[in-house]
Amino acid sequence: MKKRVRAIGLALAALMSVSMLAGCAGSAEEKDNRQIIRIGHNQSTNHPTHIALEAFEEFIESELGEKYNVEVYPSELLGSQNEMVQLTQTGAITFCVASNSLLETFSDSYTLFNLPYLFSSSEAYHASMDDTSITDPIFKSTEKAGFEAVTWLDAGTRNFYTVNTPIESPSDLKGLKIRVQQSPTNVEMMRLLGGSATPMGFGDVYTALQAKIIDGAENNEMALTDNGHGDVCKYYSYDMHQMIPDILIANESFLQALSNEERAIFEEGFQLVNQVQREEWVTAVEKAKERAQNEQGVTFLYPDTKPFQEICEPMHQSMLQQHPDLQPIYDAIQKYNEQYASAES
Ligand code: GCU
C-alpha cells in the first residue's frame, strides 16, 4: 500500500507541475497564484457526492475565488479511499470523502457508527448524525493524526447482494465469499453472520464479482447501477445491516491556517455539501432501484431482519466494553432510536 501511495504522490506531483506549466503559459499578468484545493472521492460524476462537491466548488470560488481554486477529482483518480485519507493527512490533497468504515483504523471512536443495527430507522440515523454533541467528539478525534471531519454524507443502508444466491436468512450466507470494506468491524460482522469476509477497496469489487473471486458484496442500491454491480449480481436483499455515513475530511493544517472570516465561509460550504448531497440522495436511490429492477433484472428481497440483528447484537456490548468512553454517545443515539423507532418495531 505504501508503494501505491508513493506512486499516487508522484502522479500528484506531475499533476501539480502540469497545472503550474499551464499557469506559466500566459503572460505574467495571467499567472494563476491561487491556492489549489484538491478534493478526492471514489464515486462517479453522476453520484450525489460529486454533485454536492461541485456545489461546494462553485460556492467557495464565488466567495473566495481570488484566493482559492477548488478541483474535484471523482472515481478514485487520486487513489482508493484509504490512500486518499493518507494523502489528506499529509496535506498532499486538502479534502477527501471516506467511508466511516475506513476511519476506524485511524481512530477507534469511528467504530461506533460502523456497528451493525446501531440505528433503528433512517430518521434516527439522520437525527444522530445532525447532533453535533454526538459527532463532534468523533469528528475531532483525529486532529493529532493530521485531519478532521468537517461534515457527513448519506450513504443509505447497506444490504447484501449476490451473483446468484437469494439471501433470505443468515444461513444463506454460509460458505459465500462476501466483499466487505476494510474495517475490523465489518470483518467481525461477516464472521458472526456466517459468510466469509473478503475485504477489498471499492474500485476492485466489480472485477472481483465478474471474475467470481467473490460471490457477493454489501452496499446501498447505488452500487448496483452506478458501479455496475447489478450487471453481475441478481439478488439484493434488504437485511438492513448498517447505515454507515460517508465523511468529508480535511487536512488539519489547512483548516488551522484559515482566517476566522475564511473559516466561516468554509463552514457554510461544508453545510452546503451536506444539504445538497442529502437532497440528491433521495431521488438517486429511487432511480437506482428502478433501474436495477427494470434494466438489470435485479430481484429485491425483503427478509425478516430480526435473525440478522440478533446475531450481530453482541457486537454492541463488546464495542462498549473496549471503548467505554463511547458509552455516553451510544446512549444519546439510543434516545433518537426511541424517538424514531422503525415502523416495523
Ligand atoms: C459506498 C460509500 C463509499 C464506500 C463504498 C464501499 O458507496 O458511499 O464511501 O467506499 O460504499 O463499499 O467501499
CSV table of C-alpha atoms and ligand atoms in Angstrom, one decimal:
chain,number,residue,atom,x,y,z
A,1,MET,CA,0.0,0.0,0.0
A,2,LYS,CA,2.8,2.4,0.9
A,3,LYS,CA,4.3,1.9,-2.6
A,4,ARG,CA,0.9,2.8,-4.2
A,5,VAL,CA,0.6,5.9,-2.0
A,6,ARG,CA,4.1,6.9,-3.1
A,7,ALA,CA,3.1,6.3,-6.8
A,8,ILE,CA,0.0,8.4,-6.3
A,9,GLY,CA,2.2,11.1,-4.6
A,10,LEU,CA,4.4,11.1,-7.7
A,11,ALA,CA,1.3,11.3,-10.0
A,12,LEU,CA,0.1,14.2,-7.9
A,13,ALA,CA,3.4,16.0,-8.2
A,14,ALA,CA,3.2,15.5,-12.0
A,15,LEU,CA,-0.3,16.9,-12.0
A,16,MET,CA,0.8,19.9,-9.9
A,17,SER,CA,3.6,20.7,-12.3
A,18,VAL,CA,1.2,20.4,-15.3
A,19,SER,CA,-1.1,23.0,-13.6
A,20,MET,CA,1.9,25.2,-12.9
A,21,LEU,CA,3.1,25.0,-16.5
A,22,ALA,CA,-0.4,25.8,-17.7
A,23,GLY,CA,-0.3,28.8,-15.3
A,24,CYS,CA,3.1,29.9,-16.8
A,25,ALA,CA,1.9,29.6,-20.4
A,26,GLY,CA,0.2,33.0,-20.5
A,27,SER,CA,1.7,36.4,-19.8
A,28,ALA,CA,2.9,37.4,-16.3
A,29,GLU,CA,-0.5,39.1,-15.6
A,30,GLU,CA,-2.4,35.9,-16.4
A,31,LYS,CA,-0.4,33.8,-13.9
A,32,ASP,CA,-2.7,32.0,-11.5
A,33,ASN,CA,-1.4,32.4,-8.0
A,34,ARG,CA,-4.5,30.9,-6.4
A,35,GLN,CA,-4.1,28.1,-3.9
A,36,ILE,CA,-5.4,24.8,-5.3
A,37,ILE,CA,-7.7,22.9,-3.1
A,38,ARG,CA,-7.9,19.2,-4.3
A,39,ILE,CA,-10.8,17.1,-3.2
A,40,GLY,CA,-10.8,13.4,-4.0
A,41,HIS,CA,-13.7,10.9,-3.8
A,42,ASN,CA,-14.4,7.4,-5.2
A,43,GLN,CA,-17.8,7.9,-6.8
A,44,SER,CA,-18.8,8.7,-10.4
A,45,THR,CA,-19.7,12.2,-11.6
A,46,ASN,CA,-23.5,11.2,-11.5
A,47,HIS,CA,-23.3,10.5,-7.8
A,48,PRO,CA,-24.9,12.9,-5.2
A,49,THR,CA,-21.5,13.2,-3.6
A,50,HIS,CA,-19.9,14.6,-6.7
A,51,ILE,CA,-22.9,16.9,-7.3
A,52,ALA,CA,-22.6,18.2,-3.8
A,53,LEU,CA,-18.8,18.8,-4.1
A,54,GLU,CA,-19.3,20.7,-7.3
A,55,ALA,CA,-21.8,22.9,-5.4
A,56,PHE,CA,-19.0,23.4,-2.8
A,57,GLU,CA,-16.5,24.3,-5.6
A,58,GLU,CA,-18.9,26.9,-7.0
A,59,PHE,CA,-19.7,28.4,-3.6
A,60,ILE,CA,-16.1,28.7,-2.4
A,61,GLU,CA,-15.0,30.1,-5.7
A,62,SER,CA,-17.8,32.6,-5.7
A,63,GLU,CA,-16.9,33.8,-2.2
A,64,LEU,CA,-13.1,33.4,-2.2
A,65,GLY,CA,-12.3,32.8,-5.8
A,66,GLU,CA,-9.4,35.2,-5.9
A,67,LYS,CA,-7.5,33.1,-3.4
A,68,TYR,CA,-8.6,29.5,-3.9
A,69,ASN,CA,-9.1,27.3,-6.9
A,70,VAL,CA,-11.1,24.2,-6.0
A,71,GLU,CA,-10.7,21.0,-8.0
A,72,VAL,CA,-12.9,17.9,-7.5
A,73,TYR,CA,-11.4,14.5,-8.5
A,74,PRO,CA,-14.0,11.7,-8.8
A,75,SER,CA,-13.7,7.9,-9.4
A,76,GLU,CA,-10.6,7.2,-7.3
A,77,LEU,CA,-8.5,9.4,-9.6
A,78,LEU,CA,-6.4,10.3,-6.6
A,79,GLY,CA,-6.3,6.8,-5.2
A,80,SER,CA,-8.5,4.4,-3.2
A,81,GLN,CA,-10.2,5.9,-0.1
A,82,ASN,CA,-7.5,4.5,2.2
A,83,GLU,CA,-4.9,6.2,0.1
A,84,MET,CA,-6.8,9.4,-0.2
A,85,VAL,CA,-7.1,9.6,3.6
A,86,GLN,CA,-3.3,9.2,3.9
A,87,LEU,CA,-2.8,12.0,1.3
A,88,THR,CA,-5.2,14.2,3.2
A,89,GLN,CA,-3.3,13.5,6.4
A,90,THR,CA,0.0,14.7,4.9
A,91,GLY,CA,-1.6,17.6,3.1
A,92,ALA,CA,-0.8,16.3,-0.4
A,93,ILE,CA,-4.5,16.9,-1.0
A,94,THR,CA,-6.8,19.1,1.1
A,95,PHE,CA,-10.0,17.1,1.4
A,96,CYS,CA,-11.4,13.7,0.6
A,97,VAL,CA,-14.6,11.7,1.2
A,98,ALA,CA,-14.0,8.5,3.1
A,99,SER,CA,-16.5,5.9,4.3
A,100,ASN,CA,-16.8,5.9,8.1
A,101,SER,CA,-15.8,2.2,7.9
A,102,LEU,CA,-12.2,3.0,6.9
A,103,LEU,CA,-11.8,5.7,9.5
A,104,GLU,CA,-12.0,3.3,12.4
A,105,THR,CA,-8.4,2.2,11.5
A,106,PHE,CA,-7.4,5.8,12.1
A,107,SER,CA,-9.3,6.4,15.3
A,108,ASP,CA,-11.2,3.9,17.5
A,109,SER,CA,-14.0,6.4,18.0
A,110,TYR,CA,-15.3,5.9,14.5
A,111,THR,CA,-16.0,2.2,15.3
A,112,LEU,CA,-19.3,3.3,16.8
A,113,PHE,CA,-21.0,4.3,13.6
A,114,ASN,CA,-19.9,1.1,12.0
A,115,LEU,CA,-21.8,-1.1,14.4
A,116,PRO,CA,-24.5,-3.2,12.6
A,117,TYR,CA,-28.0,-2.2,13.6
A,118,LEU,CA,-26.9,0.8,15.5
A,119,PHE,CA,-29.8,3.0,14.3
A,120,SER,CA,-33.4,1.9,14.5
A,121,SER,CA,-34.5,3.9,11.4
A,122,SER,CA,-33.1,6.3,8.9
A,123,GLU,CA,-34.8,9.2,10.9
A,124,ALA,CA,-32.8,8.1,14.0
A,125,TYR,CA,-29.6,7.9,11.9
A,126,HIS,CA,-30.1,11.4,10.4
A,127,ALA,CA,-31.0,12.9,13.8
A,128,SER,CA,-28.0,11.4,15.4
A,129,MET,CA,-25.6,12.5,12.7
A,130,ASP,CA,-27.1,16.0,12.8
A,131,ASP,CA,-26.5,16.2,16.5
A,132,THR,CA,-23.0,17.8,17.0
A,133,SER,CA,-22.8,16.6,20.6
A,134,ILE,CA,-22.8,13.1,19.1
A,135,THR,CA,-20.5,13.8,16.1
A,136,ASP,CA,-18.0,16.4,17.4
A,137,PRO,CA,-16.0,14.2,19.8
A,138,ILE,CA,-15.7,11.6,17.0
A,139,PHE,CA,-15.0,14.1,14.1
A,140,LYS,CA,-12.3,15.8,16.1
A,141,SER,CA,-10.6,12.7,17.4
A,142,THR,CA,-8.1,12.6,14.5
A,143,GLU,CA,-6.8,16.2,14.9
A,144,LYS,CA,-3.4,14.9,16.1
A,145,ALA,CA,-3.3,12.4,13.2
A,146,GLY,CA,-3.5,15.4,10.8
A,147,PHE,CA,-7.1,15.5,9.7
A,148,GLU,CA,-10.6,16.4,10.9
A,149,ALA,CA,-14.1,15.5,9.7
A,150,VAL,CA,-16.0,18.6,8.6
A,151,THR,CA,-19.4,17.1,7.6
A,152,TRP,CA,-21.1,13.8,6.9
A,153,LEU,CA,-22.9,12.5,3.8
A,154,ASP,CA,-25.7,10.0,3.4
A,155,ALA,CA,-24.7,6.6,2.1
A,156,GLY,CA,-28.1,4.9,2.8
A,157,THR,CA,-28.5,1.5,4.1
A,158,ARG,CA,-26.1,-1.4,3.5
A,159,ASN,CA,-27.6,-4.7,2.4
A,160,PHE,CA,-26.3,-8.0,0.9
A,161,TYR,CA,-26.3,-8.7,-2.8
A,162,THR,CA,-25.1,-11.8,-4.5
A,163,VAL,CA,-24.5,-13.2,-8.0
A,164,ASN,CA,-27.0,-16.0,-7.7
A,165,THR,CA,-27.9,-16.8,-4.1
A,166,PRO,CA,-31.0,-15.2,-2.7
A,167,ILE,CA,-30.2,-14.2,0.9
A,168,GLU,CA,-33.4,-14.8,2.9
A,169,SER,CA,-31.8,-15.6,6.3
A,170,PRO,CA,-28.3,-15.6,7.8
A,171,SER,CA,-27.8,-19.3,7.0
A,172,ASP,CA,-27.9,-18.4,3.3
A,173,LEU,CA,-24.6,-16.6,3.7
A,174,LYS,CA,-22.8,-19.7,4.8
A,175,GLY,CA,-19.9,-20.5,2.6
A,176,LEU,CA,-20.3,-17.4,0.5
A,177,LYS,CA,-17.3,-15.0,-0.1
A,178,ILE,CA,-18.7,-11.5,0.5
A,179,ARG,CA,-16.7,-8.4,-0.1
A,180,VAL,CA,-16.7,-6.1,2.9
A,181,GLN,CA,-15.0,-2.7,3.4
A,182,GLN,CA,-11.5,-2.8,5.0
A,183,SER,CA,-12.5,-2.5,8.7
A,184,PRO,CA,-12.3,-4.9,11.6
A,185,THR,CA,-16.0,-4.3,12.5
A,186,ASN,CA,-17.1,-5.4,9.1
A,187,VAL,CA,-14.9,-8.5,9.1
A,188,GLU,CA,-16.3,-9.4,12.6
A,189,MET,CA,-19.9,-8.8,11.4
A,190,MET,CA,-19.4,-11.2,8.5
A,191,ARG,CA,-17.8,-13.8,10.7
A,192,LEU,CA,-20.8,-13.7,13.0
A,193,LEU,CA,-23.3,-13.9,10.2
A,194,GLY,CA,-21.5,-17.0,8.8
A,195,GLY,CA,-20.2,-15.7,5.5
A,196,SER,CA,-16.5,-15.4,4.5
A,197,ALA,CA,-15.4,-11.8,4.7
A,198,THR,CA,-13.3,-10.6,1.8
A,199,PRO,CA,-12.0,-7.1,2.5
A,200,MET,CA,-11.1,-5.0,-0.6
A,201,GLY,CA,-11.2,-1.4,-1.9
A,202,PHE,CA,-14.5,-0.3,-3.6
A,203,GLY,CA,-12.8,0.1,-7.0
A,204,ASP,CA,-11.9,-3.6,-7.1
A,205,VAL,CA,-15.3,-5.0,-6.4
A,206,TYR,CA,-16.8,-5.1,-9.9
A,207,THR,CA,-13.8,-7.1,-11.4
A,208,ALA,CA,-13.8,-9.4,-8.4
A,209,LEU,CA,-17.5,-10.2,-8.9
A,210,GLN,CA,-17.1,-10.7,-12.6
A,211,ALA,CA,-14.1,-13.0,-12.1
A,212,LYS,CA,-16.1,-14.9,-9.4
A,213,ILE,CA,-13.4,-14.2,-6.8
A,214,ILE,CA,-16.3,-13.2,-4.6
A,215,ASP,CA,-19.9,-14.4,-4.5
A,216,GLY,CA,-21.4,-11.1,-3.5
A,217,ALA,CA,-21.0,-7.8,-1.6
A,218,GLU,CA,-22.9,-5.4,0.6
A,219,ASN,CA,-23.7,-1.8,-0.1
A,220,ASN,CA,-26.5,0.6,-0.9
A,221,GLU,CA,-28.6,0.4,-4.1
A,222,MET,CA,-26.4,2.9,-6.0
A,223,ALA,CA,-23.6,0.3,-6.2
A,224,LEU,CA,-25.8,-1.8,-8.4
A,225,THR,CA,-26.3,0.8,-11.1
A,226,ASP,CA,-23.6,3.5,-10.7
A,227,ASN,CA,-20.8,0.9,-10.2
A,228,GLY,CA,-22.4,-1.8,-12.4
A,229,HIS,CA,-22.6,-4.5,-9.7
A,230,GLY,CA,-26.2,-5.2,-10.7
A,231,ASP,CA,-24.9,-6.4,-14.1
A,232,VAL,CA,-23.4,-9.3,-12.3
A,233,CYS,CA,-25.5,-9.7,-9.0
A,234,LYS,CA,-29.1,-10.6,-9.5
A,235,TYR,CA,-30.4,-10.7,-5.8
A,236,TYR,CA,-30.4,-7.7,-3.5
A,237,SER,CA,-31.7,-8.5,0.0
A,238,TYR,CA,-32.9,-5.8,2.4
A,239,ASP,CA,-31.4,-7.2,5.7
A,240,MET,CA,-30.6,-3.5,6.6
A,241,HIS,CA,-27.4,-4.4,8.5
A,242,GLN,CA,-25.7,-1.0,8.6
A,243,MET,CA,-26.3,2.7,8.0
A,244,ILE,CA,-22.7,3.9,7.6
A,245,PRO,CA,-22.2,7.6,6.7
A,246,ASP,CA,-19.5,8.9,4.4
A,247,ILE,CA,-17.3,11.6,5.9
A,248,LEU,CA,-15.7,14.6,4.3
A,249,ILE,CA,-12.3,15.0,5.9
A,250,ALA,CA,-9.9,18.0,5.7
A,251,ASN,CA,-6.2,18.4,6.2
A,252,GLU,CA,-5.8,19.9,9.7
A,253,SER,CA,-3.0,22.4,8.9
A,254,PHE,CA,-5.2,23.7,6.0
A,255,LEU,CA,-8.1,24.4,8.4
A,256,GLN,CA,-5.9,25.9,11.1
A,257,ALA,CA,-4.3,28.3,8.6
A,258,LEU,CA,-7.7,29.8,7.6
A,259,SER,CA,-8.6,33.2,8.9
A,260,ASN,CA,-11.8,33.4,11.0
A,261,GLU,CA,-13.6,35.0,8.1
A,262,GLU,CA,-12.5,32.3,5.7
A,263,ARG,CA,-13.3,29.6,8.2
A,264,ALA,CA,-16.8,30.9,8.5
A,265,ILE,CA,-17.2,30.7,4.7
A,266,PHE,CA,-15.8,27.2,4.5
A,267,GLU,CA,-18.2,26.1,7.3
A,268,GLU,CA,-21.0,27.4,5.2
A,269,GLY,CA,-19.6,25.4,2.3
A,270,PHE,CA,-19.5,22.2,4.4
A,271,GLN,CA,-23.2,22.7,5.3
A,272,LEU,CA,-24.0,23.1,1.7
A,273,VAL,CA,-22.2,19.8,0.8
A,274,ASN,CA,-24.3,18.0,3.4
A,275,GLN,CA,-27.6,19.6,2.3
A,276,VAL,CA,-27.1,19.2,-1.5
A,277,GLN,CA,-25.9,15.6,-1.1
A,278,ARG,CA,-28.8,14.5,1.1
A,279,GLU,CA,-31.4,16.2,-1.2
A,280,GLU,CA,-29.9,14.4,-4.2
A,281,TRP,CA,-29.6,11.1,-2.4
A,282,VAL,CA,-33.3,10.5,-2.0
A,283,THR,CA,-34.0,10.6,-5.8
A,284,ALA,CA,-30.7,8.9,-6.7
A,285,VAL,CA,-31.6,5.9,-4.7
A,286,GLU,CA,-35.2,5.7,-6.0
A,287,LYS,CA,-33.8,5.9,-9.6
A,288,ALA,CA,-31.1,3.3,-8.9
A,289,LYS,CA,-33.7,0.8,-7.6
A,290,GLU,CA,-35.9,1.3,-10.5
A,291,ARG,CA,-33.1,0.9,-13.0
A,292,ALA,CA,-31.7,-2.2,-11.2
A,293,GLN,CA,-35.1,-3.8,-11.3
A,294,ASN,CA,-36.2,-2.9,-14.8
A,295,GLU,CA,-32.9,-2.7,-16.8
A,296,GLN,CA,-30.5,-5.0,-14.9
A,297,GLY,CA,-33.1,-7.6,-13.8
A,298,VAL,CA,-32.2,-7.5,-10.1
A,299,THR,CA,-34.7,-9.1,-7.8
A,300,PHE,CA,-35.2,-7.2,-4.5
A,301,LEU,CA,-35.9,-9.4,-1.4
A,302,TYR,CA,-37.3,-8.3,1.9
A,303,PRO,CA,-36.3,-10.9,4.5
A,304,ASP,CA,-37.1,-10.7,8.2
A,305,THR,CA,-34.2,-8.6,9.6
A,306,LYS,CA,-34.5,-9.8,13.2
A,307,PRO,CA,-32.4,-13.0,12.9
A,308,PHE,CA,-29.6,-10.9,11.3
A,309,GLN,CA,-29.9,-8.3,14.0
A,310,GLU,CA,-29.9,-10.9,16.9
A,311,ILE,CA,-26.7,-12.4,15.6
A,312,CYS,CA,-24.9,-9.0,15.5
A,313,GLU,CA,-26.2,-7.7,18.8
A,314,PRO,CA,-23.3,-8.9,21.0
A,315,MET,CA,-21.0,-6.5,18.9
A,316,HIS,CA,-22.6,-3.6,20.7
A,317,GLN,CA,-21.7,-4.7,24.2
A,318,SER,CA,-18.2,-5.8,23.2
A,319,MET,CA,-17.6,-2.4,21.5
A,320,LEU,CA,-18.7,-0.6,24.6
A,321,GLN,CA,-16.5,-2.8,26.8
A,322,GLN,CA,-13.5,-2.0,24.6
A,323,HIS,CA,-14.3,1.7,24.3
A,324,PRO,CA,-16.2,2.8,27.5
A,325,ASP,CA,-15.6,6.5,26.5
A,326,LEU,CA,-18.1,6.0,23.7
A,327,GLN,CA,-21.0,4.9,26.1
A,328,PRO,CA,-22.5,8.5,26.5
A,329,ILE,CA,-22.6,8.9,22.7
A,330,TYR,CA,-24.1,5.4,22.3
A,331,ASP,CA,-26.7,6.3,24.9
A,332,ALA,CA,-27.5,9.6,23.1
A,333,ILE,CA,-28.1,7.6,19.9
A,334,GLN,CA,-30.5,5.2,21.8
A,335,LYS,CA,-32.7,8.3,22.7
A,336,TYR,CA,-33.1,9.0,19.0
A,337,ASN,CA,-33.7,5.3,18.4
A,338,GLU,CA,-36.6,5.5,20.9
A,339,GLN,CA,-37.9,8.8,19.4
A,340,TYR,CA,-37.7,7.5,15.8
A,341,ALA,CA,-38.4,3.8,16.3
A,342,SER,CA,-38.7,1.9,13.0
A,343,ALA,CA,-42.2,1.4,11.6
A,344,GLU,CA,-41.8,-2.4,11.9
A,345,SER,CA,-40.9,-2.4,15.6
B,1,GCU,C1,-20.5,3.3,-0.5
B,1,GCU,C2,-19.9,4.5,0.2
B,1,GCU,C3,-18.4,4.7,-0.2
B,1,GCU,C4,-17.7,3.4,0.0
B,1,GCU,C5,-18.4,2.2,-0.6
B,1,GCU,C6,-17.7,0.9,-0.3
B,1,GCU,O1,-20.5,3.5,-1.9
B,1,GCU,O2,-20.6,5.7,-0.2
B,1,GCU,O3,-17.8,5.7,0.5
B,1,GCU,O4,-16.4,3.5,-0.4
B,1,GCU,O5,-19.7,2.2,-0.2
B,1,GCU,O6,-18.4,-0.1,-0.1
B,1,GCU,O7,-16.4,0.9,-0.2
